[in-house]
Amino acid sequence: MDDFTKIHSLPHLKGNSLRKTDTAVLKCPARAEHIGPATPHGLITKELERRIKLPQDLITFIKSSNAVGKYQALFQQRFRNPVFMEVELDLALFSMYPHDLDEAQAAVVGDLSVEIEKLQGAATVPPDADRIKETLIKAKKELNRDELRVDFSFIPGQSATTLAKVRLVGYTEHVKKLRDVLQDYLLNQVSTKEVLNLEHPEMVDCFDKILELISFKQTKVTLKASLLLNPCVAISGPRCHVQEAHKALRSGLASLTLKKVILDGPGALRYFQAEGKVSKELVESSCQVLIKERQVSVPRQFATSAASLLHTSNTNQRSSFLFVGLQRKQVDEAITKIKNLYQAHSSTKTFTYHDLVDLTQDDMKGLMNLVETHGLYVHEDPSCQGGLTVSGLKAGVNQVEQMLRTITPLRREMRVKEEENLYSSVAWCILGQNGSWERLPKTANYNLEKQNITNGIVDVLGLTWHVNLLKMEARTDLYRQKAKLKRLENLPDFTFPLYWDSMSSNEDLKEVLLDPSSAEYQTVQQQFSRTAKNTIMKIERVQNIHLRRGYEMRKKEISEKNKNEGGAGERLLYHGTSQENLKSIKNKGFNRSLSGKHATAYGHGTYFAVNASYSVGYAPPAADGTRTMFVARVLTGLYTLGRSDMKVPPPRSSQQTHDCYDTLVDRTDSPNMFVVFHDYQAYPDYLITFH
């Protein structure tokens, strides 16, 4: 045994070598010493001494037993010349001849042994430790019936109540016998425990039936199935029986056919535990299998906002069935029968994204309560983006369908009203390919505002765009296009023009520098350069809520008045001015009180030119050489030829003096300039700075 230290198995020591304390050490020379002259026959006249270092346990044993007398008798029989033996702190041999000393030493060392046996597990503590003591004491008495032949002692463990090792000392023959007694007890009497892992957790609940199925009978050990960290069975009892049971049980379990089937929702489990229980038991009996059901969790991956509400429920629970049998054919037959039984009592319904998108959070919670009550299974339908599939027992699925048929039309009507109300206050826009901002439809406008964009938005052309609100961008997979998005929040009495930028609640005036690469900049530049050859330095958009509100009100008035004769007649015209007037025009608009400063040939109003080249002459250069010109939105309406003495447009007829023209012109056929007499009839849309 590796656990034993055997004195007699060590190499024979010679000379002045040093060894461990459990081996013999020869202190004196291993050759004859010539103390005096040799006799004619070569005999030595001086007695030799040899001291042998033995473990203290052996020294004690030799002193306590009749070993010295036994070995002296042995030496007397074996050797022609006397060999003597003494025991004090070590063992001493005396003889006249070295050869006799060698043989005497070999006889003593070979006949005595010290062996150490390690104790483990239950053998180190009571009650097994106490029983080991009793067993060894009994065996020791039997072996030492006439004289002391063997003894033992215990080496303590880390604590006072535990034992670590057993030391056996004595004659080699009897040490082996006592060791055999100890090993037999450790193997057959000391309790131990081994763990055998089970393949499925369901096996724990029906482990007794599995033992019957594999005809496993073991009365000498205890079996306890449990889940702990993993499904397993603990085998406890005497070590030899535990090892035997472990091997037999592992072999029996390996002979089984195990298959697991997952059915939708916990409803299947409930069915086979209630009204379908008898049917399940008949399948088990006819197919000679075991069927164990349990509820398992399945991870969800919902994409729609409606489906995301399902995360708070336990609707990700499904029914798991473990089939256990001795033959694969019987297991497969049982699986088919169970599936057919459940399918006969279940159904599946798919609800599209449009069926769910209008449901409120409370509606979804009510739906989930219904799903949980009936043990249904809900998952996202891969063939219908944003849709849900509900499966389970027919009664529950039908109730879900009836609930949605009742709620959906009502919620859809509410949704239409909400979209309408939001559309008047918030405008989400997308930048078209022509560079103009286009307002998105009401549904897209609503979905963007509510951030319900998982399934994208649909524009006026029916094209679906995927949205990134952080970047305020949209893209379409069909044409691989990208477009900017913009949100405008209207005031109660003012609707933002779509091409404006958003403004904070405390802003009345905002000046926006246009990007030269933008379509808006290029449109203004091209119209200017059509007649004016000057170099544009920059173009700014003027956003004045107060002026634009007045302009839109005036536009509505003229449009209504002239609804049968061309409406408001809005045009983009030019107005050159000095840099001293810029601030006043941006904040207060075009002032009629300044009329006559440059010209009154066609009336005492504010003049606007059709061509930018004409207005260049009315834009005096500043100290740095730059000039300024406004691109104005002008409501020209109905116009007539102006005269220098006119301070307001004349009536259209003498019979209706209140019905006046809206503007005056330099010529009625293809006018070059328009004269406006109403402050809100023109709006400074852009400011061009040029050389």
XYZ file of C-alpha atoms in Angstrom:
691
model
C 0.000 0.000 0.000
C 1.264 3.536 -0.828
C -0.201 4.795 2.416
C 2.145 2.660 4.503
C 5.756 3.286 5.455
C 7.563 -0.060 5.632
C 10.820 -0.387 7.391
C 11.668 -3.761 5.896
C 11.243 -2.490 2.358
C 13.972 0.138 2.619
C 17.461 -0.414 1.099
C 20.099 -1.912 3.361
C 22.280 0.798 4.865
C 26.075 0.632 5.068
C 28.842 2.837 6.324
C 28.113 6.174 8.008
C 24.908 6.966 6.009
C 22.051 8.963 7.600
C 18.373 8.022 7.036
C 14.892 9.238 8.070
C 13.709 8.330 11.538
C 11.534 5.482 10.265
C 14.549 3.656 8.729
C 17.535 1.890 10.196
C 20.758 3.924 10.497
C 24.119 2.192 10.816
C 26.386 4.260 13.010
C 29.415 2.026 13.192
C 31.643 0.876 10.306
C 30.300 -2.160 8.466
C 33.679 -3.850 8.414
C 35.872 -5.561 10.972
C 38.188 -3.466 13.122
C 41.611 -5.012 13.926
C 42.123 -4.064 17.512
C 44.927 -6.581 18.090
C 46.925 -9.055 16.100
C 45.001 -11.726 14.303
C 45.234 -15.351 15.246
C 46.688 -17.807 12.771
C 43.079 -18.562 11.741
C 42.277 -14.846 11.037
C 40.019 -14.365 14.046
C 39.621 -10.977 15.656
C 40.320 -10.832 19.312
C 38.200 -7.677 19.977
C 34.328 -7.647 20.108
C 32.532 -5.402 17.508
C 29.508 -3.182 18.205
C 26.834 -2.055 15.745
C 24.086 0.440 16.659
C 20.858 0.573 14.586
C 18.573 3.671 14.677
C 14.934 2.551 14.754
C 11.651 4.546 15.066
C 10.746 5.231 18.664
C 7.531 3.173 18.231
C 9.632 0.073 17.395
C 12.034 0.725 20.289
C 9.054 0.939 22.633
C 7.544 -2.226 21.127
C 10.823 -4.163 21.535
C 11.122 -3.072 25.163
C 7.469 -3.910 25.905
C 7.518 -7.308 24.206
C 9.643 -10.421 24.486
C 11.502 -9.419 21.325
C 14.989 -9.293 22.878
C 14.711 -12.794 24.311
C 13.221 -14.064 21.026
C 16.064 -12.660 18.934
C 18.766 -13.847 21.396
C 17.343 -17.355 21.069
C 17.314 -17.000 17.305
C 20.933 -15.789 17.255
C 22.021 -18.688 19.456
C 20.471 -21.182 17.044
C 21.728 -19.518 13.867
C 25.260 -18.408 14.687
C 28.203 -20.557 15.845
C 29.648 -17.557 17.654
C 27.806 -15.417 20.161
C 25.751 -12.390 18.990
C 24.318 -10.174 21.667
C 21.511 -7.594 21.533
C 20.803 -4.559 23.765
C 17.981 -1.935 23.558
C 18.280 1.526 25.050
C 17.669 4.675 22.984
C 18.503 2.588 19.938
C 19.269 -1.045 19.137
C 22.817 -2.352 19.644
C 24.260 -5.633 18.286
C 27.578 -7.153 19.451
C 29.671 -9.861 17.813
C 33.208 -10.844 17.014
C 32.438 -11.123 13.295
C 31.054 -8.456 10.843
C 29.283 -11.102 8.797
C 27.300 -12.215 11.829
C 26.384 -8.606 12.554
C 25.032 -8.212 8.985
C 22.859 -11.302 9.266
C 21.606 -10.337 12.719
C 20.695 -6.844 11.554
C 18.822 -8.219 8.503
C 16.869 -10.609 10.709
C 15.749 -7.874 13.115
C 14.952 -5.207 10.528
C 13.109 -7.649 8.251
C 10.971 -8.987 11.060
C 9.681 -5.618 12.360
C 7.399 -3.109 10.622
C 5.765 0.293 11.060
C 2.857 1.080 8.717
C 0.611 4.166 8.576
C -2.930 4.108 7.167
C -4.693 7.369 6.248
C -8.284 7.929 7.336
C -10.749 9.902 5.230
C -14.278 11.240 5.382
C -16.571 9.704 7.985
C -13.748 7.500 9.313
C -12.038 10.538 10.885
C -14.926 11.543 13.178
C -17.323 9.823 15.559
C -19.139 7.490 15.464
C -17.064 5.715 12.785
C -13.785 6.777 14.416
C -14.905 5.218 17.716
C -15.977 2.020 15.978
C -12.574 1.772 14.278
C -10.903 1.974 17.706
C -13.127 -0.800 19.049
C -12.461 -3.000 16.006
C -8.674 -2.566 16.231
C -8.633 -3.196 19.999
C -10.558 -6.424 19.493
C -8.258 -7.588 16.684
C -5.188 -6.616 18.703
C -6.310 -8.759 21.655
C -6.828 -11.708 19.353
C -3.374 -11.368 17.778
C -1.626 -10.762 21.143
C -3.272 -13.696 22.887
C 0.011 -15.247 24.223
C 2.433 -12.343 23.875
C 2.692 -8.830 22.503
C 3.057 -9.154 18.736
C 1.463 -5.962 17.358
C 0.260 -2.573 18.607
C -1.390 0.542 17.148
C -1.843 4.242 17.887
C -3.812 7.141 16.352
C -2.364 10.324 14.848
C -4.769 13.218 15.566
C -6.267 15.420 12.849
C -6.603 19.213 12.774
C -9.142 19.223 15.607
C -9.189 17.349 18.875
C -12.176 15.223 17.836
C -10.824 14.042 14.474
C -8.330 11.339 13.551
C -6.009 11.599 10.569
C -4.000 8.368 10.512
C -3.497 4.991 12.248
C 0.067 3.833 13.061
C 0.604 0.032 13.203
C 3.807 -1.342 14.803
C 5.100 -4.828 15.570
C 6.140 -8.013 13.860
C 5.639 -7.661 10.130
C 3.373 -10.692 9.864
C 0.992 -9.424 12.543
C 1.138 -5.794 11.368
C -0.209 -6.979 8.011
C -3.014 -8.894 9.718
C -4.064 -5.856 11.760
C -3.842 -3.691 8.645
C -6.144 -6.088 6.785
C -8.705 -5.779 9.580
C -8.560 -1.979 9.331
C -8.853 -1.923 5.539
C -11.757 -4.345 5.606
C -13.618 -2.090 8.037
C -12.901 1.035 5.970
C -14.143 -0.651 2.819
C -17.242 -2.363 4.132
C -18.341 -0.571 7.282
C -17.501 3.175 7.031
C -20.271 5.228 5.404
C -19.600 7.257 2.275
C -21.602 9.195 -0.301
C -21.276 9.496 -4.069
C -23.266 11.737 -6.410
C -24.566 10.715 -9.831
C -25.764 13.552 -12.081
C -29.132 13.226 -13.806
C -29.698 14.409 -17.369
C -32.983 16.268 -16.768
C -34.493 17.981 -13.705
C -37.801 16.193 -14.329
C -36.075 12.919 -13.426
C -35.859 14.046 -9.778
C -39.639 14.124 -9.368
C -40.166 10.653 -10.838
C -36.936 8.991 -9.739
C -38.688 6.191 -7.814
C -40.634 5.248 -10.937
C -37.433 5.325 -12.990
C -35.872 2.835 -10.564
C -38.845 0.538 -11.075
C -38.550 0.965 -14.848
C -34.889 -0.157 -14.898
C -35.552 -2.856 -12.225
C -33.001 -1.366 -9.862
C -33.091 -2.918 -6.380
C -30.532 -1.965 -3.788
C -31.345 -2.278 -0.088
C -27.839 -1.781 1.286
C -27.581 1.884 0.244
C -29.791 4.989 0.470
C -30.754 6.901 -2.695
C -31.910 10.528 -2.540
C -32.690 12.516 -5.706
C -32.514 16.322 -5.517
C -31.978 19.414 -7.657
C -29.317 21.297 -5.631
C -27.210 23.122 -8.249
C -27.897 20.392 -10.818
C -30.300 17.450 -10.893
C -28.567 14.505 -9.223
C -28.992 11.477 -6.946
C -26.925 10.960 -3.791
C -25.917 7.336 -2.994
C -25.094 6.795 0.701
C -23.958 3.689 2.608
C -20.943 1.434 3.097
C -18.259 2.241 0.564
C -18.224 -1.112 -1.206
C -22.001 -1.095 -1.617
C -22.037 2.550 -2.696
C -19.515 1.870 -5.434
C -21.454 -1.157 -6.575
C -24.763 0.758 -6.585
C -23.216 3.726 -8.409
C -21.974 1.469 -11.211
C -25.277 -0.399 -11.527
C -27.373 2.777 -11.458
C -25.239 4.532 -14.062
C -25.567 1.503 -16.329
C -29.333 1.349 -15.832
C -29.861 5.045 -16.586
C -27.686 4.778 -19.693
C -30.028 2.108 -21.064
C -32.989 4.522 -21.054
C -34.307 6.547 -23.975
C -35.078 10.120 -22.866
C -36.721 12.751 -25.038
C -38.057 16.193 -24.146
C -40.942 17.938 -25.899
C -41.869 21.608 -25.406
C -45.511 22.596 -25.917
C -46.836 26.175 -26.105
C -47.619 27.920 -22.867
C -48.352 26.537 -19.410
C -51.836 25.581 -20.618
C -50.610 22.203 -21.883
C -49.245 21.362 -18.453
C -52.506 22.404 -16.811
C -54.514 20.314 -19.265
C -52.585 17.087 -18.632
C -52.683 17.680 -14.878
C -56.494 18.105 -14.922
C -58.948 16.963 -17.584
C -56.212 15.337 -19.691
C -54.602 13.473 -16.780
C -56.387 10.169 -17.429
C -55.463 10.307 -21.112
C -51.818 10.864 -20.228
C -51.819 7.906 -17.835
C -53.330 5.691 -20.544
C -50.509 6.698 -22.887
C -47.932 5.847 -20.181
C -49.524 2.443 -19.623
C -49.972 1.506 -23.275
C -46.482 2.636 -24.330
C -44.748 1.517 -21.133
C -43.102 4.901 -20.604
C -42.923 7.586 -17.948
C -44.128 11.124 -18.767
C -43.150 13.933 -16.433
C -44.317 17.481 -17.091
C -42.979 20.761 -15.724
C -43.113 24.485 -16.491
C -40.048 26.094 -18.090
C -39.090 29.643 -19.012
C -38.328 30.667 -22.584
C -36.423 33.936 -23.346
C -38.396 36.611 -25.216
C -37.257 38.895 -28.011
C -40.069 41.335 -28.715
C -39.580 44.158 -31.167
C -42.881 46.082 -31.088
C -43.825 48.576 -28.425
C -47.057 46.695 -27.845
C -45.260 43.407 -27.420
C -42.720 44.971 -25.085
C -45.497 45.348 -22.542
C -45.556 41.561 -22.269
C -42.207 41.590 -20.480
C -43.934 42.272 -17.167
C -45.924 39.029 -17.331
C -44.965 35.360 -17.063
C -46.289 34.555 -20.518
C -42.863 33.252 -21.505
C -43.676 30.072 -19.576
C -44.012 26.892 -21.625
C -44.871 23.283 -20.854
C -42.027 20.760 -20.925
C -42.694 17.007 -21.118
C -39.964 14.433 -20.466
C -40.576 10.989 -21.962
C -38.624 8.089 -20.405
C -38.678 4.549 -21.759
C -36.620 1.468 -22.384
C -37.214 1.471 -26.148
C -37.007 4.400 -28.589
C -40.022 3.151 -30.527
C -42.235 3.267 -27.443
C -41.031 6.761 -26.548
C -41.688 8.107 -30.064
C -45.161 6.567 -30.053
C -45.964 8.191 -26.703
C -44.764 11.610 -27.956
C -47.027 11.389 -31.005
C -50.045 10.478 -28.887
C -49.493 13.320 -26.387
C -49.048 15.874 -29.204
C -52.226 14.700 -30.916
C -54.182 14.878 -27.657
C -53.081 18.460 -27.011
C -53.562 19.653 -30.598
C -57.138 18.367 -30.541
C -57.893 20.771 -27.675
C -55.723 23.760 -28.700
C -55.573 26.448 -31.375
C -53.297 29.246 -32.592
C -54.192 32.790 -33.675
C -51.928 35.482 -35.118
C -52.662 39.164 -34.547
C -50.926 41.691 -36.798
C -49.120 44.836 -35.782
C -52.138 46.874 -36.899
C -54.376 44.808 -34.609
C -52.224 45.778 -31.630
C -50.732 49.187 -32.371
C -53.741 51.159 -31.080
C -54.005 49.295 -27.770
C -53.211 51.249 -24.632
C -50.956 49.998 -21.865
C -54.008 49.140 -19.780
C -55.427 47.191 -22.725
C -52.210 45.176 -23.004
C -52.186 44.467 -19.268
C -55.769 43.228 -19.507
C -54.785 41.073 -22.466
C -51.859 39.598 -20.545
C -54.058 38.860 -17.536
C -56.318 36.902 -19.854
C -53.312 35.101 -21.351
C -51.996 34.122 -17.920
C -55.412 33.043 -16.648
C -55.772 30.559 -19.499
C -52.108 29.515 -19.591
C -51.571 30.700 -23.167
C -48.251 31.165 -24.930
C -47.464 34.465 -26.663
C -44.554 35.124 -28.995
C -43.672 37.506 -31.784
C -44.684 36.226 -35.187
C -41.625 36.206 -37.511
C -43.769 36.295 -40.654
C -45.680 39.390 -39.514
C -43.351 42.098 -38.237
C -44.687 43.485 -35.009
C -47.444 40.891 -34.799
C -48.084 38.378 -32.039
C -49.074 34.733 -32.120
C -51.190 33.394 -29.267
C -51.476 29.637 -28.793
C -52.999 27.368 -26.191
C -56.289 25.749 -25.306
C -59.122 26.791 -27.612
C -61.294 28.463 -24.975
C -58.508 30.848 -23.936
C -57.407 31.727 -27.480
C -61.020 32.444 -28.472
C -61.434 34.817 -25.524
C -58.310 36.746 -26.552
C -59.629 37.036 -30.101
C -63.038 38.256 -28.877
C -61.409 40.846 -26.620
C -59.359 42.281 -29.485
C -62.364 42.378 -31.816
C -64.189 44.468 -29.242
C -61.397 46.826 -28.216
C -59.500 47.415 -31.464
C -62.188 49.445 -33.366
C -62.704 51.713 -30.352
C -59.007 52.308 -29.864
C -58.533 52.922 -33.575
C -61.184 55.641 -33.508
C -59.469 57.217 -30.501
C -56.125 57.001 -32.294
C -57.473 58.886 -35.325
C -58.656 61.714 -33.066
C -55.320 61.847 -31.271
C -53.453 61.976 -34.587
C -55.695 64.840 -35.742
C -55.165 66.850 -32.582
C -51.405 66.302 -32.630
C -51.148 67.241 -36.298
C -52.254 70.795 -35.577
C -49.680 71.333 -32.843
C -46.624 69.337 -33.940
C -45.194 68.965 -37.426
C -42.666 66.244 -38.253
C -41.022 66.872 -41.613
C -38.712 64.967 -43.930
C -36.312 66.567 -46.393
C -37.372 65.584 -49.908
C -35.063 64.793 -52.800
C -35.732 68.240 -54.270
C -34.357 69.868 -51.128
C -37.753 70.984 -49.807
C -39.145 69.997 -46.434
C -42.264 67.866 -46.711
C -44.704 67.234 -43.921
C -45.207 63.594 -43.005
C -48.715 62.063 -42.847
C -50.690 62.118 -39.605
C -49.920 58.509 -38.652
C -46.178 58.952 -39.187
C -46.348 62.278 -37.358
C -48.030 60.549 -34.387
C -45.638 57.586 -34.320
C -42.587 59.852 -34.367
C -43.956 61.988 -31.558
C -44.720 58.882 -29.454
C -41.398 57.277 -30.498
C -43.285 54.252 -31.772
C -40.826 53.756 -34.604
C -39.698 50.136 -34.305
C -41.506 49.234 -37.516
C -40.567 52.483 -39.252
C -42.777 55.261 -40.626
C -44.626 55.585 -43.930
C -44.456 58.790 -46.003
C -47.087 60.262 -48.353
C -45.874 57.992 -51.175
C -46.311 54.867 -49.084
C -42.550 54.371 -48.691
C -41.362 52.910 -45.361
C -38.482 54.657 -43.616
C -36.415 53.403 -40.665
C -35.751 56.142 -38.136
C -32.795 57.153 -35.982
C -34.081 59.844 -33.635
C -30.656 60.500 -32.128
C -29.345 61.529 -35.534
C -32.753 62.817 -36.686
C -32.343 60.735 -39.833
C -34.470 58.294 -41.791
C -33.407 55.700 -44.321
C -35.176 53.323 -46.649
C -33.930 49.878 -47.614
C -35.704 49.917 -50.963
C -33.697 52.718 -52.589
C -30.952 53.018 -49.950
C -31.856 56.666 -49.415
C -31.169 58.836 -46.393
C -33.133 61.909 -45.410
C -33.075 64.414 -42.577
C -35.945 64.753 -40.138
C -37.201 67.864 -38.374
C -39.743 68.556 -35.652
C -41.641 71.829 -35.417
C -43.881 72.650 -32.494
C -46.561 75.142 -33.494
C -47.974 77.856 -31.268
C -51.710 78.032 -30.544
C -52.066 80.974 -32.958
C -49.168 80.326 -35.294
C -48.165 77.462 -37.580
C -44.473 77.259 -38.416
C -43.580 77.251 -42.123
C -42.115 73.856 -42.993
C -38.812 75.306 -44.204
C -38.179 77.110 -40.884
C -35.990 75.753 -38.114
C -37.534 75.046 -34.713
C -37.547 77.915 -32.200
C -37.622 77.924 -28.414
C -40.631 79.280 -26.555
C -38.854 82.548 -25.654
C -37.649 83.268 -29.211
C -39.538 85.735 -31.413
C -36.747 86.323 -33.923
C -34.212 83.842 -35.247
C -31.680 84.408 -38.038
C -30.503 81.193 -39.697
C -27.361 81.161 -41.838
C -27.977 78.892 -44.823
C -25.531 76.166 -45.829
C -24.217 76.986 -49.336
C -24.575 73.292 -50.255
C -28.277 73.195 -49.339
C -31.002 73.249 -51.948
C -32.610 76.229 -50.169
C -29.443 78.336 -50.532
C -28.954 77.361 -54.157
C -32.567 78.226 -55.053
C -32.237 81.748 -53.599
C -28.813 82.196 -55.202
C -29.982 81.105 -58.664
C -32.968 83.481 -58.675
C -30.731 86.372 -57.581
C -28.013 85.615 -60.151
C -30.565 85.387 -62.968
C -30.447 89.189 -63.303
C -27.795 90.396 -60.832
C -24.129 89.616 -61.499
C -22.938 90.466 -58.022
C -21.096 87.984 -55.760
C -23.134 86.636 -52.843
C -21.287 86.514 -49.519
C -24.013 84.868 -47.417
C -27.753 84.237 -47.258
C -29.729 84.286 -44.019
C -33.276 83.170 -43.354
C -35.303 85.551 -41.200
C -37.707 83.831 -38.796
C -39.897 86.456 -37.086
C -42.987 84.882 -35.537
C -44.794 88.196 -34.969
C -44.275 89.460 -38.538
C -45.061 86.085 -40.092
C -48.251 85.744 -38.047
C -49.465 89.152 -39.330
C -48.438 88.248 -42.874
C -50.401 84.952 -42.774
C -53.494 86.745 -41.449
C -53.256 89.317 -44.254
C -52.764 86.498 -46.763
C -55.943 84.835 -45.536
C -57.879 88.112 -45.909
C -56.724 88.782 -49.474
C -57.233 85.146 -50.479
C -60.818 85.260 -49.242
C -61.475 88.612 -50.930
C -60.008 87.498 -54.233
C -61.026 83.843 -54.082
C -62.626 84.057 -57.523
C -59.918 86.268 -59.059
C -56.558 84.680 -58.358
C -56.331 84.777 -54.585
C -53.508 86.426 -52.666
C -51.012 86.384 -55.539
C -47.951 85.643 -53.367
C -44.604 86.430 -55.072
C -40.934 86.462 -54.113
C -39.644 89.983 -54.846
C -36.506 91.990 -53.999
C -36.000 95.040 -51.802
C -32.573 96.678 -51.616
C -31.744 98.626 -48.473
C -28.887 100.044 -46.445
C -27.353 98.178 -43.536
C -28.727 100.870 -41.184
C -32.263 99.653 -41.917
C -31.589 95.924 -41.501
C -32.379 95.649 -37.797
C -35.608 97.627 -38.115
C -36.881 95.529 -41.048
C -35.951 92.218 -39.345
C -37.808 93.188 -36.171
C -40.679 95.369 -37.431
C -40.962 94.624 -41.121
C -41.184 97.032 -44.082
C -42.275 100.494 -42.892
C -44.458 102.646 -45.230
C -43.419 105.773 -43.347
C -40.071 105.522 -45.117
C -41.756 105.768 -48.551
C -40.530 108.583 -50.760
C -36.985 108.342 -49.512
C -35.887 106.877 -52.827
C -38.901 107.010 -55.188
C -42.659 107.734 -55.284
C -43.249 107.507 -59.005
C -45.971 104.876 -58.559
C -47.320 105.750 -55.144
C -46.322 106.449 -51.528
C -45.698 102.848 -50.470
C -42.915 100.247 -50.110
C -41.344 99.230 -53.423
C -40.401 95.675 -54.424
C -38.691 94.687 -57.664
C -39.257 91.601 -59.752
C -35.578 91.485 -60.721
C -32.718 91.556 -58.241
C -30.642 93.691 -60.601
C -33.054 96.607 -60.147
C -32.859 96.477 -56.334
C -29.055 96.450 -56.391
C -29.239 100.212 -57.115
C -31.138 100.769 -53.862
C -28.587 98.836 -51.753
C -25.807 101.312 -50.941
C -22.434 99.740 -50.038
C -21.285 99.728 -46.411
C -17.818 100.716 -45.262
C -16.538 97.214 -46.068
C -18.063 97.329 -49.504
C -20.875 94.843 -48.804
C -24.486 95.477 -49.792
C -27.749 93.994 -48.511
C -30.999 93.002 -50.149
C -34.117 91.259 -48.823
C -35.969 88.528 -50.656
C -39.521 89.262 -49.547
C -42.746 87.367 -49.726
C -45.233 89.879 -51.139
C -49.000 89.539 -51.433
C -49.587 91.301 -54.761
C -53.270 90.304 -55.066
C -55.134 92.464 -57.614
C -53.046 95.344 -58.884
C -53.371 98.453 -61.107
C -51.096 101.122 -62.555
C -49.766 103.456 -59.886
C -49.266 107.250 -59.876
C -47.001 109.432 -57.827
C -49.914 111.085 -56.012
C -51.425 107.813 -54.768
C -51.110 107.136 -51.030
C -53.349 104.069 -51.110
C -54.537 101.815 -53.929
C -57.709 103.167 -55.624
C -61.146 101.446 -55.560
C -61.740 98.891 -58.264
C -65.035 100.644 -59.263
C -66.843 103.843 -58.366
C -69.877 101.830 -57.257
C -67.897 99.845 -54.636
C -65.442 102.273 -53.104
C -64.539 99.873 -50.296
C -63.243 97.254 -52.760
C -59.752 98.536 -53.537
C -56.824 97.116 -55.420
C -54.212 95.371 -53.300
C -51.013 96.798 -54.878
C -49.815 99.281 -57.515
C -47.375 98.475 -60.364
C -45.243 100.274 -62.918
C -47.127 98.519 -65.716
C -50.051 96.160 -65.680
C -48.690 93.840 -68.352
C -45.660 92.038 -66.932
C -44.870 94.459 -64.057
C -41.270 95.113 -63.000
C -42.129 96.465 -59.557
C -44.919 96.379 -56.998
C -45.890 99.025 -54.447
C -47.346 97.802 -51.142
C -49.323 100.017 -48.732
C -49.996 97.519 -45.894
C -47.216 96.738 -43.413
C -48.130 93.015 -43.092
C -48.512 92.539 -46.859
C -44.781 91.823 -47.246
C -42.509 89.608 -45.164
C -38.647 89.743 -45.153
C -37.961 86.078 -45.948
C -34.219 86.089 -46.722
C -31.394 88.593 -46.356
C -28.682 88.460 -49.039
C -25.285 90.047 -48.342
C -23.280 90.602 -51.529
C -20.531 92.611 -53.177
